[in-house]
Coordinates of C-alpha atoms and ligand atoms in Angstrom, one line a residue:
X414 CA 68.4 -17.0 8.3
X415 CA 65.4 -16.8 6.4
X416 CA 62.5 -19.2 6.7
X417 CA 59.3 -19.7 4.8
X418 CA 56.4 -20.5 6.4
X419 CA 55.9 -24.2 6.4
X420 CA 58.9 -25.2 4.7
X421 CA 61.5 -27.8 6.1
X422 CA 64.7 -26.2 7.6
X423 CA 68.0 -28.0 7.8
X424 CA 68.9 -28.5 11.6
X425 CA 71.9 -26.5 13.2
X426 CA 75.0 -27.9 12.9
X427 CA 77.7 -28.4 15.7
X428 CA 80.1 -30.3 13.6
X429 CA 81.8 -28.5 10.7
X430 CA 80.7 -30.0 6.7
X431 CA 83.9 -32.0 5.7
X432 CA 83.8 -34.7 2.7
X433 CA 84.0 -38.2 3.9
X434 CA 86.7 -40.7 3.3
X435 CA 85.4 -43.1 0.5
X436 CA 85.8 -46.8 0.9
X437 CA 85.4 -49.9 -1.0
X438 CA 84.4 -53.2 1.2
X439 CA 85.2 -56.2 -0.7
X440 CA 82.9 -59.9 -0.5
X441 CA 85.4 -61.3 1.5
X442 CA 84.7 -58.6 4.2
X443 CA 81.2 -58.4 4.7
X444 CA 80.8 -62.5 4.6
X445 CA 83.3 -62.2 7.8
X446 CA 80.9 -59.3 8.9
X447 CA 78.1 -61.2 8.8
X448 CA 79.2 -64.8 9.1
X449 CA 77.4 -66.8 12.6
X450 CA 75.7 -63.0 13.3
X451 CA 72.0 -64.6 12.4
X452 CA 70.2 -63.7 15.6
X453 CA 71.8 -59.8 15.2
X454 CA 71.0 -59.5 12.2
X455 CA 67.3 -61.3 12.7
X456 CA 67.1 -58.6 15.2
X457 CA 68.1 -55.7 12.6
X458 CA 65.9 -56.4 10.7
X459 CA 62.9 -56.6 13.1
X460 CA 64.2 -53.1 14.0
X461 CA 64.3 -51.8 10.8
X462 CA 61.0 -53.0 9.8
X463 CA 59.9 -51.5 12.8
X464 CA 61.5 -47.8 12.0
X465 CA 60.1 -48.5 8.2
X466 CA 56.6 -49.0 10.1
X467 CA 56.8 -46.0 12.2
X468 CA 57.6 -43.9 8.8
X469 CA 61.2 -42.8 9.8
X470 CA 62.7 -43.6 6.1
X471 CA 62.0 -43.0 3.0
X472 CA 61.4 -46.2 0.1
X473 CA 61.0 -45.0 -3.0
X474 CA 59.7 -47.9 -5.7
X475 CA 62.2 -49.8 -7.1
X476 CA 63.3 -49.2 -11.0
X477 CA 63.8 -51.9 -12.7
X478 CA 65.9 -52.1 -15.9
X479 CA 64.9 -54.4 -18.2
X480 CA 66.4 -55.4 -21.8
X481 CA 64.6 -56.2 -25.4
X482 CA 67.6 -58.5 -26.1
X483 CA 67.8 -60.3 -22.8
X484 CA 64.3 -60.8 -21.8
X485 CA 64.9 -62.9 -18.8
X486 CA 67.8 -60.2 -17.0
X487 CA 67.2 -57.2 -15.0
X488 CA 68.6 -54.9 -13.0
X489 CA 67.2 -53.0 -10.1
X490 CA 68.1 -49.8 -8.4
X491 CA 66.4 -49.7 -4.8
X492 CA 67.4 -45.9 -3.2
X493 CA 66.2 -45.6 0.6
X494 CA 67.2 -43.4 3.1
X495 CA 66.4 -44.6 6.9
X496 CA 66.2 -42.6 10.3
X497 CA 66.6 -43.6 14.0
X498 CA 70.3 -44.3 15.0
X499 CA 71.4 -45.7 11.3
X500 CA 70.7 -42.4 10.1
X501 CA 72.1 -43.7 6.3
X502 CA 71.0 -43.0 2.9
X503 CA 72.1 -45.2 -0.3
X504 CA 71.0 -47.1 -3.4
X505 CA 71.9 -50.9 -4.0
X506 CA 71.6 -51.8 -7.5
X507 CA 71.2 -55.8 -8.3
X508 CA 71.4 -57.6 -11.2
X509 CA 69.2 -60.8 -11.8
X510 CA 70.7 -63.1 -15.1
X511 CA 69.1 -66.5 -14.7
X512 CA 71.6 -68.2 -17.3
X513 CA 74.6 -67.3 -15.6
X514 CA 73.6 -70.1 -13.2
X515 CA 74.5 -72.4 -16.0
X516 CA 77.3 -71.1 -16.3
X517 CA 78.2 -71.8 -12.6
X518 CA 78.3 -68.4 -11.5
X519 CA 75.3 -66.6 -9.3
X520 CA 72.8 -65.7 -10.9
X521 CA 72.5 -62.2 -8.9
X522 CA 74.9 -59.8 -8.2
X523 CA 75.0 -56.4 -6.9
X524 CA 76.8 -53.6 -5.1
X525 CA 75.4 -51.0 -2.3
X526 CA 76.4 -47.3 -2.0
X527 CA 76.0 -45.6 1.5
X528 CA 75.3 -41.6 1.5
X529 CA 76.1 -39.6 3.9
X530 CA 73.6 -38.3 6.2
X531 CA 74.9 -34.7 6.3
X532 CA 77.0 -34.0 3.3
X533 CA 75.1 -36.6 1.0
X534 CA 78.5 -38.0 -0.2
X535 CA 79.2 -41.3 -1.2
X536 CA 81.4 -42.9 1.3
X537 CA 81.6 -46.3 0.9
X538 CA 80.8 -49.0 -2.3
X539 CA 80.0 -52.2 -0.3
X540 CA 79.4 -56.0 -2.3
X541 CA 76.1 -56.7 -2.0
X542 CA 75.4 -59.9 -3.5
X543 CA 75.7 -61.2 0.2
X544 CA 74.2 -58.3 2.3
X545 CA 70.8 -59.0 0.1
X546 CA 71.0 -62.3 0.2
X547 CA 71.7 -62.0 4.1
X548 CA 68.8 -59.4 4.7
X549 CA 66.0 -61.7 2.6
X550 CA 67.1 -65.0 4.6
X551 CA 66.9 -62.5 7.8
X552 CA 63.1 -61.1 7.1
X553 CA 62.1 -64.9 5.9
X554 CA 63.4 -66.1 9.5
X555 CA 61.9 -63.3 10.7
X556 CA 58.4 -64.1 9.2
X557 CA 58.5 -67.3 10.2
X558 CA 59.2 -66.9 13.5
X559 CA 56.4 -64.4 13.6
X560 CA 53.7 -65.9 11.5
X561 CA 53.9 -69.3 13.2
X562 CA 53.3 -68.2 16.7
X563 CA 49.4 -69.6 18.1
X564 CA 50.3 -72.6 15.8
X565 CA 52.2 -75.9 16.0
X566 CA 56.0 -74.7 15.7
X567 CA 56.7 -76.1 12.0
X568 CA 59.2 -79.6 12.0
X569 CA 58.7 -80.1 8.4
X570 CA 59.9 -77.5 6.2
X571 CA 60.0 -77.5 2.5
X572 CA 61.8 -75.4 0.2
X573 CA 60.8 -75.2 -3.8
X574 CA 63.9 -74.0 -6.0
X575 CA 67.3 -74.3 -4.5
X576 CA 69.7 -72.0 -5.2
X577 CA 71.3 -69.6 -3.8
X578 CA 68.6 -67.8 -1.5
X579 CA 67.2 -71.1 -0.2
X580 CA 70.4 -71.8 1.0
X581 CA 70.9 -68.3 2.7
X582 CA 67.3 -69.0 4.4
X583 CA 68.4 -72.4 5.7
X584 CA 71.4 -70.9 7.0
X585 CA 69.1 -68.5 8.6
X586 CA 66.6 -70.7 10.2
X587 CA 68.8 -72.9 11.7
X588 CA 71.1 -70.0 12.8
X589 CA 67.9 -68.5 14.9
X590 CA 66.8 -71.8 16.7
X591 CA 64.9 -73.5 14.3
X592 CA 65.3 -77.4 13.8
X593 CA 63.5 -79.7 11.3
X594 CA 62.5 -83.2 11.5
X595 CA 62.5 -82.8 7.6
X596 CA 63.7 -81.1 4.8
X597 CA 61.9 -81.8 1.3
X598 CA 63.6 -79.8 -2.1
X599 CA 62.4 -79.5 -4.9
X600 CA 63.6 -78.1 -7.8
X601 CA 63.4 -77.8 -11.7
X602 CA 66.9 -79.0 -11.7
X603 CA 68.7 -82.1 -10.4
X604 CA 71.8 -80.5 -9.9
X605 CA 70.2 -77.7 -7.4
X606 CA 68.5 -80.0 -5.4
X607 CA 71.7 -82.4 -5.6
X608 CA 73.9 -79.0 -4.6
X609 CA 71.3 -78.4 -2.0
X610 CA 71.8 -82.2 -0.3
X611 CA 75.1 -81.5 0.3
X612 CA 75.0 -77.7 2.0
X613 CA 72.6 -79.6 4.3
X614 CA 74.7 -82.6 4.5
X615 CA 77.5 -80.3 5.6
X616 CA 75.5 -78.2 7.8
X617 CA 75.0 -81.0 10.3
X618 CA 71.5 -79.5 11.3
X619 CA 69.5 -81.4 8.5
X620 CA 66.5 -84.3 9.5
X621 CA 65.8 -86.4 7.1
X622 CA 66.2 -85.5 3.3
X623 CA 63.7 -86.1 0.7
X624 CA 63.7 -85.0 -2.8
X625 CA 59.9 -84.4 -4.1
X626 CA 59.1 -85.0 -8.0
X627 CA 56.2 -82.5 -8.0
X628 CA 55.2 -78.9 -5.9
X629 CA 52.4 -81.4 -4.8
X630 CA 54.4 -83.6 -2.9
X631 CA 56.4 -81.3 -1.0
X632 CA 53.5 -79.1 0.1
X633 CA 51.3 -81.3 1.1
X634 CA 54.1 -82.9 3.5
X635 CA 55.5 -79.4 4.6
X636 CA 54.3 -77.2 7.6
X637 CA 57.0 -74.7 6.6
X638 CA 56.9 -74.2 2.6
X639 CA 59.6 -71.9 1.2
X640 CA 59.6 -70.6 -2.9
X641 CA 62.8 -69.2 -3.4
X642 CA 62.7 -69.9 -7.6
X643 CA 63.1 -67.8 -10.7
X644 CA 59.6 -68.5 -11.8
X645 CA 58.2 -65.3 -13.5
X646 CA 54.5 -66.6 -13.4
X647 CA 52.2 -69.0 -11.1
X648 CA 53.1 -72.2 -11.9
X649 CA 51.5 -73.2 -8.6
X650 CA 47.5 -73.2 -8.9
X651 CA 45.5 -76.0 -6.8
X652 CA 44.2 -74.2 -3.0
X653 CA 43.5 -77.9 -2.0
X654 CA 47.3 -78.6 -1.8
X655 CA 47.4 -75.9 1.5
X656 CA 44.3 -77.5 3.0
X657 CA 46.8 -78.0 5.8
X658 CA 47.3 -74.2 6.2
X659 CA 51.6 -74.5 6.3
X660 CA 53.7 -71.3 7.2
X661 CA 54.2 -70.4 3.4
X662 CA 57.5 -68.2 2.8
X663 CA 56.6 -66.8 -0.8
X664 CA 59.8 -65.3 -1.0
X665 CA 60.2 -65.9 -4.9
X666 CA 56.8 -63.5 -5.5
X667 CA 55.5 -65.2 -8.4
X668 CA 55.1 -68.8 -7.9
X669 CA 51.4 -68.8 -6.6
X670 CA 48.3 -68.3 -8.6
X671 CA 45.9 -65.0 -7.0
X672 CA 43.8 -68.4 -6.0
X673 CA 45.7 -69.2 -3.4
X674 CA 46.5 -66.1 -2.1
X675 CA 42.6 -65.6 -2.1
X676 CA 41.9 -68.4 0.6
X677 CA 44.9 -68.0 2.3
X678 CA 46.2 -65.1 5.3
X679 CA 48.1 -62.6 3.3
X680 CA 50.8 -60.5 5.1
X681 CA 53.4 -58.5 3.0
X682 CA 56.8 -56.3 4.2
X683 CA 55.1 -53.3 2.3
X684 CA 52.0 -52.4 0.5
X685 CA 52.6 -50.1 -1.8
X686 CA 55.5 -51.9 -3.2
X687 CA 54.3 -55.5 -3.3
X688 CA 51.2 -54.5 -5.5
X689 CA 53.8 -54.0 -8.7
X690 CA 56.0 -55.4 -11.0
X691 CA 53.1 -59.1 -11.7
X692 CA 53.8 -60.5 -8.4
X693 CA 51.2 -62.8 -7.0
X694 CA 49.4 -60.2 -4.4
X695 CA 49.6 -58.2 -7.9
X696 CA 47.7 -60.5 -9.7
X697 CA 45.2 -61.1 -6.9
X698 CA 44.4 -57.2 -7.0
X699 CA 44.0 -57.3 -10.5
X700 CA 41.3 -60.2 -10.3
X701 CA 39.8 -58.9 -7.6
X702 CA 39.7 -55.5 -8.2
X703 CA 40.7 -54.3 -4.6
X704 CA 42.7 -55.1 -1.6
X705 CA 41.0 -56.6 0.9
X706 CA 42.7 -59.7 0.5
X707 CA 45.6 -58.4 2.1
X708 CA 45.7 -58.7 6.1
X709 CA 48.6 -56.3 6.6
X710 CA 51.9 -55.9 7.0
X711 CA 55.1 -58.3 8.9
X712 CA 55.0 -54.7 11.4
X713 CA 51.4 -55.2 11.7
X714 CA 52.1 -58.5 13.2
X715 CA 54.7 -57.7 15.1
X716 CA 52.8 -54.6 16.6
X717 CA 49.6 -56.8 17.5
X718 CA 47.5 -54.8 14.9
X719 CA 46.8 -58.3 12.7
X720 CA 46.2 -61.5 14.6
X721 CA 47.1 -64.4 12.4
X722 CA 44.0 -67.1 11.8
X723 CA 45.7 -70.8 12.6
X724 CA 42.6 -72.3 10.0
X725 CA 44.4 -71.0 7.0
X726 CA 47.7 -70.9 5.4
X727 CA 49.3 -67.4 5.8
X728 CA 51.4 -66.9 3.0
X729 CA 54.1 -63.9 3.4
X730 CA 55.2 -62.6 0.4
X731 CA 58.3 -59.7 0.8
X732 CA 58.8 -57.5 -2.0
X733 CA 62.3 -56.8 -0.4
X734 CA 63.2 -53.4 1.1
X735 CA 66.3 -51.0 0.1
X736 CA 65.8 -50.3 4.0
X737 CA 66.9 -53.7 4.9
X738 CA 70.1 -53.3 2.6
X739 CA 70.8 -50.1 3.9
X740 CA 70.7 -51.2 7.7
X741 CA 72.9 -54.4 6.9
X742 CA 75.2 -52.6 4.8
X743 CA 75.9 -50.1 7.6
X744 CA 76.3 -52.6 9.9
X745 CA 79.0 -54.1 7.8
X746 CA 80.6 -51.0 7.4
X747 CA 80.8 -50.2 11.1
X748 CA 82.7 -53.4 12.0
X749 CA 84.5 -53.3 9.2
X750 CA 85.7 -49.9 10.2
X751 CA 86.1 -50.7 14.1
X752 CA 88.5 -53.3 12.9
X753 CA 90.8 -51.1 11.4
X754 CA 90.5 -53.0 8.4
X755 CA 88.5 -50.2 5.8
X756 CA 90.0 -49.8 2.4
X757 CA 89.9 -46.2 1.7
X758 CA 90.8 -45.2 -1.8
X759 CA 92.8 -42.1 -1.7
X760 CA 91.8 -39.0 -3.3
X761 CA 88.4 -40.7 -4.9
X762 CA 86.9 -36.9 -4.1
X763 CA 89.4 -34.6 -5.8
X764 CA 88.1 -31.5 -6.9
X765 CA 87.0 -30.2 -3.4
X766 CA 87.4 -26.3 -3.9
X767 CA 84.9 -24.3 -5.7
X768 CA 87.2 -22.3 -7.6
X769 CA 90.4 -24.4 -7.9
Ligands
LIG372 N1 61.7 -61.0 -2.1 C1 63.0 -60.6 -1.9 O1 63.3 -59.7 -1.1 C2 64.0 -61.4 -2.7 C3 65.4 -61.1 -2.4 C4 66.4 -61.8 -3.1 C5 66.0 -62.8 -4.0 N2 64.7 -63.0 -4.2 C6 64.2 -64.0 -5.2 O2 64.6 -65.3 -4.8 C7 64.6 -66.1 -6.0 C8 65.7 -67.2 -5.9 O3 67.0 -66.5 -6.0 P1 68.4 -67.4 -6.1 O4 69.5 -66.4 -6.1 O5 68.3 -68.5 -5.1 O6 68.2 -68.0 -7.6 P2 68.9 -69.3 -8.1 O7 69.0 -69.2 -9.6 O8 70.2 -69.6 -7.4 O9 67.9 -70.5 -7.7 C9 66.6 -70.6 -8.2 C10 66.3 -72.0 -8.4 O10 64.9 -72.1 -8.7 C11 64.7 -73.2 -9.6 N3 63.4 -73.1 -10.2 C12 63.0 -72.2 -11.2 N4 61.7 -72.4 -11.5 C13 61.3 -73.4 -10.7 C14 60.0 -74.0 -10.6 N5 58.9 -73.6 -11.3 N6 59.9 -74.9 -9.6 C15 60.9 -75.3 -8.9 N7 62.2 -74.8 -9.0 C16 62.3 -73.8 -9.9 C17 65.9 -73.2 -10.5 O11 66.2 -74.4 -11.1 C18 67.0 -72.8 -9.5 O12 67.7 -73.9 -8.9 C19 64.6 -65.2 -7.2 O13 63.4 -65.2 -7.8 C20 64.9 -63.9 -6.6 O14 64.3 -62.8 -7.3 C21 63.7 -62.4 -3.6

């Protein structure tokens, strides 16, 4: 073999190249994957931030696809490849429609592809609705977790929109030890905050309930604030609300004006990625004109790099991974594979020999 100075060689091989079965993994699999796993997953996801941290994957910005006739939809393609023992590459792709909510359907949904590591084929199409759904509630339990240690452990938490996403963070919290003296919603619409009610009812692990008129309200009586709305610009604006310094989950992106981020601890998932696409920490560049504002990363917490002030609110604001996906969805896969229960498609790689 030939090398060039410098240049990147493939390893040596002791397994033969073959294509890869390809599978399809259905909802109704990867909920049964997943379903009661939150401490695993929590744990994942610490571990995959940790291998994101450490630079074993690659992250590449996420494209979104947006529409002059549908202003309000997009769809996003988030390719990532990740190291260490996961050793997977793949893209999910996510579509965001507000008004099917209306409708009574989610507003997101999305499938994930896994690549394989050696041959770069596609071998499985996973539905991805829940694995991102499961992977933000994981990193926002996560956060918390993290970002309220040296601090009062929050009784009171607070969650502004509920849909689907708050739901999956509740689930989340209370699945990883967490209980609440109080819940407060609020929401744009009645019938959210009403859908909400009941998921908690249900739950059994809801305090008390109380629906807030205003963003005021429920901040100002929170210690554990959660945005999980479709707002696409700050529609919160007044720093005196936090004067309490609450855990703040800013897991919607766009909710908070660069005000508040500027008195407040700012931790992100990722830098380079969070600065885009107007969120807040975007807007709080622009105004600012650099990035000092920014404390670090969730890995720079975790690694004891960035000490979290208790005089402040720390606000956390995730701009969402195609990591995470990945290292859910191939967690799914394996135990959907060690139960036997894959659905391989026959034949979905035909044409396997160069010349016929
Ligand atoms: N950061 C990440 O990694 C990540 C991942 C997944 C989803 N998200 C975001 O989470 C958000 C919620 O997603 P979902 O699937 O739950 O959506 P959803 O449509 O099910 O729920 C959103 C809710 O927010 C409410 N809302 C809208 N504007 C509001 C406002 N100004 N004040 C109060 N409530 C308001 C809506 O009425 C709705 O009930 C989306 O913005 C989505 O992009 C972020």
């Amino acid at each position: 073999m030939t090398t060039v100075p410098g240049a990147a060689t493939e390893p040596e091989r002791s397994q033969p190249l073959t294509v890869p079965p390809f599978a399809v993994v259905a909802g109704a699999q990867v909920q049964h994957a997943l379903r009661g796993r939150e401490k695993q997953v929590v744990d994942l996801v610490e571990a995959t931030y940790r291998l994101h941290g450490a630079g074993d994957s690659v992250n590449p910005p996420s494209y979104f696809l947006r529409f002059p006739d549908r202003p309000t939809s997009r769809i996003i393609a988030l390719p990532a490849s990740i190291g260490g023992d996961v050793r997977v590459d793949g893209l999910k792709w996510i579509s965001s429609f507000p008004s099917n909510v209306a409708a009574g359907i989610p507003r997101a949904s999305a499938v994930l592809v896994l690549n394989d590591h050696d041959t770069g084929y596609p071998f499985a199409c996973l539905e991805a609705s829940i694995i991102s759904a499961t992977r933000t509630a994981a990193s926002a339990a996560l956060a918390a977790d993290w970002l309220s240690r040296g601090r009062p452990r929050p009784t009171r938490v607070g969650f502004i929109g509920t849909g689907l996403i708050a739901r999956y963070i509740h689930t989340f919290l209370a699945g990883t030890g967490w209980s609440f003296d109080e819940v407060g919603l609020h929401d744009l619409s009645a019938g959210s905050t009403a859908g909400f009610s009941g998921y908690l009812e249900q739950s059994g692990t809801a305090g008390e309930i109380t629906l807030h008129d205003t963003a005021e309200q429920l901040i100002r009586s929170s210690d554990l604030v959660v945005f999980a709305t479709v707002a696409g610009q700050p529609h919160v604006t007044d720093p005196t609300w936090f004067e309490h310094n609450p855990v703040v989950l800013h897991v919607s992106l766009r909710d908070l004006a660069p005000e508040i981020l500027l008195a407040s601890t700012n931790i992100v998932d990722d830098v380079e990625h969070c600065l885009k696409a107007d969120t807040s920490p975007h807007l709080a560049e622009q105004l600012t004109g650099s990035r000092e504002f920014l404390s670090g990363t969730l890995t720079d917490v975790m690694d004891g790099r960035v000490s979290i002030p208790v005089d402040q609110p720390v606000v956390f604001s995730p701009f969402g991974l195609g990591v995470l996906d990945l290292a859910v969805g191939k967690y799914v896969y394996d135990e959907v594979a060690g139960s036997g229960e894959l659905h391989v498609i026959d034949d979905f790689f035909f044409e396997r020999r160069r010349y016929g």
